[in-house]
């Protein structure tokens, strides 16, 4: 699952223990490895659940010159394709993990790399020479990323409790968020239950640069209807499900499927068994 945390401190020097505590409070998300990175302007933390490249993907991860650093939560399913393209441009990789692919893709293309990523993710990239912090979230918002702006600084994390480690952030109920939760059983958009804390919108990036914040979308859903027969639609759905689930099965550790017994999880088990070519463990809760 993994988790990330971090904050900028443009006009103050925090206790070095603060970022470690912000990461420690989400240890359950990444019990296999944890780490932190700090400069005069930023502190980053990460906890990792090892799925791909068990020995080479420790975080935070830095480029050889130490100028660019990433903390990453999630998985990029087309990382092998992007890796091949980067290698053709001269990039040399030290690991086999998708985290390094995202790091080197950003170093090569900047924010233009984000639309290339197909997966579920939330990450932060710090460029020391530019005093620039960039956050990004996947297209569907599968991975969470909470953000608070306080004066010239921003605070972020995979869970609200990351942000509660900071004394600057008040714990005040957001009644709009509460009303949305009671009405819908979830909280949509950028709202949260806490006043002053928002979720980065799906398919968006947020950039902090020396105290100035900008935000924009790197991807928007395109509605492009086209004529299709029922048989054609069934064939395309079958191909999309098969392709997607095949990509989700890439792992260096054993995989299983949580099955609720409904149509969606049963469909996933069906395709997963076909694509894996072996028996899969399934889990259910009653």
Coordinates of C-alpha atoms in Angstrom, one line a residue:
X1 CA 0.0 0.0 0.0
X2 CA 2.8 2.5 1.0
X3 CA 2.4 6.0 2.2
X4 CA 4.0 9.4 1.9
X5 CA 4.2 12.6 4.1
X6 CA 6.0 15.9 3.8
X7 CA 5.9 19.6 4.3
X8 CA 7.8 22.8 3.3
X9 CA 9.3 25.1 5.9
X10 CA 10.4 28.3 4.1
X11 CA 10.7 30.5 7.1
X12 CA 11.4 28.1 10.0
X13 CA 13.5 25.1 10.9
X14 CA 11.5 22.2 12.2
X15 CA 12.6 19.5 14.7
X16 CA 14.1 16.7 12.5
X17 CA 12.0 14.2 14.4
X18 CA 8.8 15.7 13.1
X19 CA 8.9 14.2 9.6
X20 CA 9.9 10.8 11.1
X21 CA 6.9 10.9 13.4
X22 CA 4.6 11.9 10.4
X23 CA 5.8 8.8 8.6
X24 CA 5.7 6.6 11.7
X25 CA 2.0 7.3 12.2
X26 CA 1.2 5.5 8.9
X27 CA 3.6 2.6 9.4
X28 CA 0.7 0.2 8.8
X29 CA 0.7 1.4 5.2
X30 CA 4.4 0.4 4.6
X31 CA 5.8 -1.9 7.3
X32 CA 8.8 -3.1 5.1
X33 CA 10.9 0.1 4.8
X34 CA 10.8 3.7 5.9
X35 CA 12.9 6.7 5.3
X36 CA 13.1 10.5 5.3
X37 CA 14.8 13.4 3.4
X38 CA 15.3 16.9 4.7
X39 CA 16.8 20.2 3.4
X40 CA 16.5 23.8 4.5
X41 CA 13.2 24.1 2.6
X42 CA 11.5 20.7 2.7
X43 CA 11.0 17.5 4.6
X44 CA 9.8 14.3 3.0
X45 CA 9.0 10.9 4.4
X46 CA 7.9 7.5 3.0
X47 CA 6.9 4.1 4.3
X48 CA 7.0 1.2 1.8
X49 CA 5.2 -2.0 1.3
X50 CA 7.5 -4.0 -1.0
X51 CA 5.8 -5.3 -4.2
X52 CA 8.2 -4.8 -7.0
X53 CA 12.0 -4.9 -6.7
X54 CA 12.3 -5.9 -3.0
X55 CA 15.9 -4.8 -2.6
X56 CA 16.3 -1.8 -4.9
X57 CA 13.3 0.4 -4.4
X58 CA 13.9 2.1 -1.0
X59 CA 12.5 5.6 -0.5
X60 CA 13.0 8.5 -0.6
X61 CA 14.8 7.9 -3.9
X62 CA 17.2 10.4 -5.4
X63 CA 18.9 11.0 -8.7
X64 CA 22.7 10.5 -8.8
X65 CA 23.4 14.2 -8.5
X66 CA 21.1 14.4 -5.5
X67 CA 19.1 17.3 -7.0
X68 CA 15.8 15.5 -7.5
X69 CA 14.0 13.4 -4.9
X70 CA 10.8 11.4 -4.9
X71 CA 8.4 9.8 -2.4
X72 CA 5.9 7.6 -4.1
X73 CA 2.8 5.7 -3.2
X74 CA 1.1 3.3 -5.7
X75 CA 2.0 1.4 -8.8
X76 CA 2.5 2.4 -12.4
X77 CA 1.4 -0.4 -14.7
X78 CA 3.2 0.7 -17.8
X79 CA 6.5 1.4 -16.2
X80 CA 8.3 -1.1 -18.4
X81 CA 7.3 0.8 -21.5
X82 CA 8.3 4.1 -20.1
X83 CA 11.6 2.6 -18.8
X84 CA 12.4 1.4 -22.4
X85 CA 11.7 4.9 -23.8
X86 CA 13.9 6.6 -21.2
X87 CA 16.7 4.1 -21.8
X88 CA 16.6 4.9 -25.5
X89 CA 17.1 8.6 -24.5
X90 CA 20.2 7.7 -22.4
X91 CA 18.8 7.0 -18.9
X92 CA 20.5 4.4 -16.8
X93 CA 18.6 2.7 -14.1
X94 CA 19.8 1.4 -10.7
X95 CA 16.7 -0.6 -9.8
X96 CA 13.8 -2.5 -11.4
X97 CA 11.0 -0.6 -9.5
X98 CA 8.4 1.8 -10.9
X99 CA 9.4 4.5 -8.4
X100 CA 12.7 5.1 -10.2
X101 CA 10.8 5.2 -13.6
X102 CA 8.6 8.0 -12.3
X103 CA 11.6 9.8 -10.9
X104 CA 13.6 9.7 -14.1
X105 CA 10.5 10.4 -16.2
X106 CA 10.0 13.6 -14.2
X107 CA 13.7 14.5 -14.6
X108 CA 13.3 14.0 -18.4
X109 CA 9.9 15.5 -19.1
X110 CA 8.9 17.4 -16.0
X111 CA 5.1 17.6 -15.5
X112 CA 4.6 16.5 -19.1
X113 CA 5.5 13.0 -17.8
X114 CA 2.3 12.7 -15.7
X115 CA -0.1 11.9 -18.6
X116 CA 2.2 9.1 -19.6
X117 CA 1.7 7.3 -16.3
X118 CA -1.0 4.6 -16.3
X119 CA -1.7 3.4 -12.8
X120 CA -2.8 4.4 -9.3
X121 CA -0.4 6.7 -7.5
X122 CA 0.2 9.8 -5.3
X123 CA 3.7 11.2 -5.2
X124 CA 5.8 14.2 -4.4
X125 CA 9.0 15.3 -6.3
X126 CA 11.4 17.9 -4.8
X127 CA 14.0 19.7 -7.1
X128 CA 16.6 21.3 -4.8
X129 CA 18.1 23.6 -7.4
X130 CA 14.7 25.1 -8.3
X131 CA 13.3 25.0 -4.7
X132 CA 10.3 23.3 -6.3
X133 CA 7.9 20.7 -4.8
X134 CA 5.4 19.0 -7.1
X135 CA 2.6 16.8 -6.0
X136 CA 0.5 14.6 -8.4
X137 CA -2.4 12.2 -8.1
X138 CA -3.6 9.5 -10.4
X139 CA -6.4 10.1 -12.9
X140 CA -9.2 8.4 -10.9
X141 CA -8.0 9.4 -7.5
X142 CA -7.5 5.8 -6.3
X143 CA -4.6 6.8 -4.1
X144 CA -5.3 9.5 -1.4
X145 CA -3.4 12.7 -1.0
X146 CA -4.3 15.3 1.6
X147 CA -3.0 18.9 1.4
X148 CA -3.0 21.9 3.8
X149 CA -1.8 25.4 3.0
X150 CA -0.4 27.4 5.8
X151 CA 1.1 30.8 5.0
X152 CA 3.9 30.2 2.6
X153 CA 4.1 26.5 3.3
X154 CA 2.2 23.4 2.4
X155 CA 1.7 20.1 4.3
X156 CA 0.7 16.8 2.7
X157 CA 0.2 13.2 3.4
X158 CA -1.5 9.9 2.5
X159 CA -3.7 10.2 5.6
X160 CA -5.2 12.9 7.7
X161 CA -3.2 11.7 10.7
X162 CA 0.0 12.8 8.8
X163 CA -1.1 16.4 9.0
X164 CA -2.2 16.1 12.6
X165 CA 1.4 15.7 13.5
X166 CA 1.9 19.4 12.8
X167 CA 1.1 21.9 15.6
X168 CA 0.3 24.6 13.0
X169 CA -2.8 22.7 11.8
X170 CA -5.9 23.0 13.9
X171 CA -8.3 20.1 14.3
X172 CA -11.6 21.8 13.3
X173 CA -14.6 19.9 11.9
X174 CA -15.7 20.8 8.4
X175 CA -19.5 20.7 8.5
X176 CA -19.7 20.6 4.7
X177 CA -17.6 17.5 4.6
X178 CA -19.7 15.9 7.4
X179 CA -22.9 16.7 5.6
X180 CA -21.5 15.2 2.4
X181 CA -20.5 12.0 4.2
X182 CA -23.9 11.6 5.9
X183 CA -25.7 12.2 2.6
X184 CA -23.5 10.1 0.3
X185 CA -21.6 7.7 2.6
X186 CA -18.3 9.2 1.2
X187 CA -16.8 12.6 0.7
X188 CA -16.5 13.7 -2.9
X189 CA -14.3 16.2 -4.7
X190 CA -11.6 18.0 -2.7
X191 CA -13.6 18.1 0.5
X192 CA -12.6 16.5 3.8
X193 CA -13.9 16.3 7.4
X194 CA -11.3 18.8 8.6
X195 CA -11.4 22.6 8.0
X196 CA -8.4 23.7 6.0
X197 CA -7.4 20.3 4.7
X198 CA -8.3 19.4 1.1
X199 CA -7.7 16.4 -1.2
X200 CA -5.7 17.0 -4.3
X201 CA -8.1 16.4 -7.1
X202 CA -7.7 13.3 -9.3
X203 CA -5.7 13.9 -12.4
X204 CA -4.2 17.1 -11.0
X205 CA -0.8 18.3 -10.0
X206 CA 0.1 21.0 -7.4
X207 CA 3.3 22.9 -7.4
X208 CA 5.0 24.8 -4.5
X209 CA 7.8 27.0 -5.6
X210 CA 9.5 29.2 -3.0
X211 CA 6.2 29.9 -1.2
X212 CA 4.0 30.3 -4.3
X213 CA 1.4 27.6 -5.1
X214 CA -0.2 26.7 -8.5
X215 CA -2.5 23.8 -9.4
X216 CA -3.9 22.4 -12.6
X217 CA -5.2 19.2 -14.3
X218 CA -2.8 17.1 -16.3
X219 CA -5.7 14.8 -17.5
X220 CA -9.4 15.2 -18.2
X221 CA -11.9 12.6 -19.2
X222 CA -12.6 12.9 -22.9
X223 CA -16.2 11.9 -23.9
X224 CA -16.0 10.7 -27.5
X225 CA -19.0 8.5 -28.4
X226 CA -18.7 6.2 -31.4
X227 CA -21.0 3.7 -33.0
X228 CA -20.6 0.2 -31.7
X229 CA -22.5 -3.0 -31.9
X230 CA -23.3 -5.0 -28.8
X231 CA -20.9 -7.8 -29.9
X232 CA -18.2 -5.2 -30.5
X233 CA -18.8 -3.7 -27.1
X234 CA -18.5 -7.1 -25.4
X235 CA -15.3 -7.9 -27.2
X236 CA -13.8 -4.5 -26.2
X237 CA -14.8 -4.9 -22.6
X238 CA -13.3 -8.3 -22.5
X239 CA -10.0 -7.1 -23.9
X240 CA -9.9 -4.1 -21.5
X241 CA -10.6 -6.2 -18.5
X242 CA -8.1 -8.9 -19.5
X243 CA -5.4 -6.3 -20.2
X244 CA -6.0 -4.3 -17.0
X245 CA -6.0 -7.4 -14.7
X246 CA -2.9 -8.8 -16.4
X247 CA -1.0 -5.5 -15.6
X248 CA -2.2 -5.7 -12.0
X249 CA -0.7 -9.2 -11.6
X250 CA 2.9 -7.9 -12.0
X251 CA 4.6 -8.5 -8.6
X252 CA 7.6 -9.9 -6.9
X253 CA 5.6 -11.2 -4.0
X254 CA 2.6 -13.6 -3.8
X255 CA -0.8 -12.1 -4.9
X256 CA -4.3 -12.8 -3.9
X257 CA -7.8 -11.4 -4.5
X258 CA -10.2 -10.2 -1.9
X259 CA -13.6 -11.6 -2.9
X260 CA -16.9 -10.1 -1.7
X261 CA -18.8 -12.7 -3.7
X262 CA -20.4 -10.1 -5.9
X263 CA -20.2 -9.7 -9.7
X264 CA -17.2 -7.3 -9.7
X265 CA -14.8 -9.4 -7.5
X266 CA -15.9 -12.6 -9.2
X267 CA -15.1 -11.1 -12.6
X268 CA -11.6 -10.1 -11.3
X269 CA -11.0 -13.7 -10.0
X270 CA -12.1 -15.2 -13.3
X271 CA -9.7 -13.1 -15.4
X272 CA -6.9 -13.2 -12.8
X273 CA -6.9 -17.0 -12.8
X274 CA -6.7 -17.1 -16.6
X275 CA -3.9 -14.6 -16.8
X276 CA -1.9 -15.9 -13.9
X277 CA -1.8 -19.4 -15.2
X278 CA -1.8 -20.8 -11.6
X279 CA -4.0 -21.0 -8.6
X280 CA -4.6 -17.8 -6.7
X281 CA -5.4 -17.3 -3.1
X282 CA -8.7 -15.6 -2.4
X283 CA -9.9 -14.0 0.8
X284 CA -13.3 -13.0 2.0
X285 CA -14.8 -11.6 5.2
X286 CA -18.1 -12.6 6.8

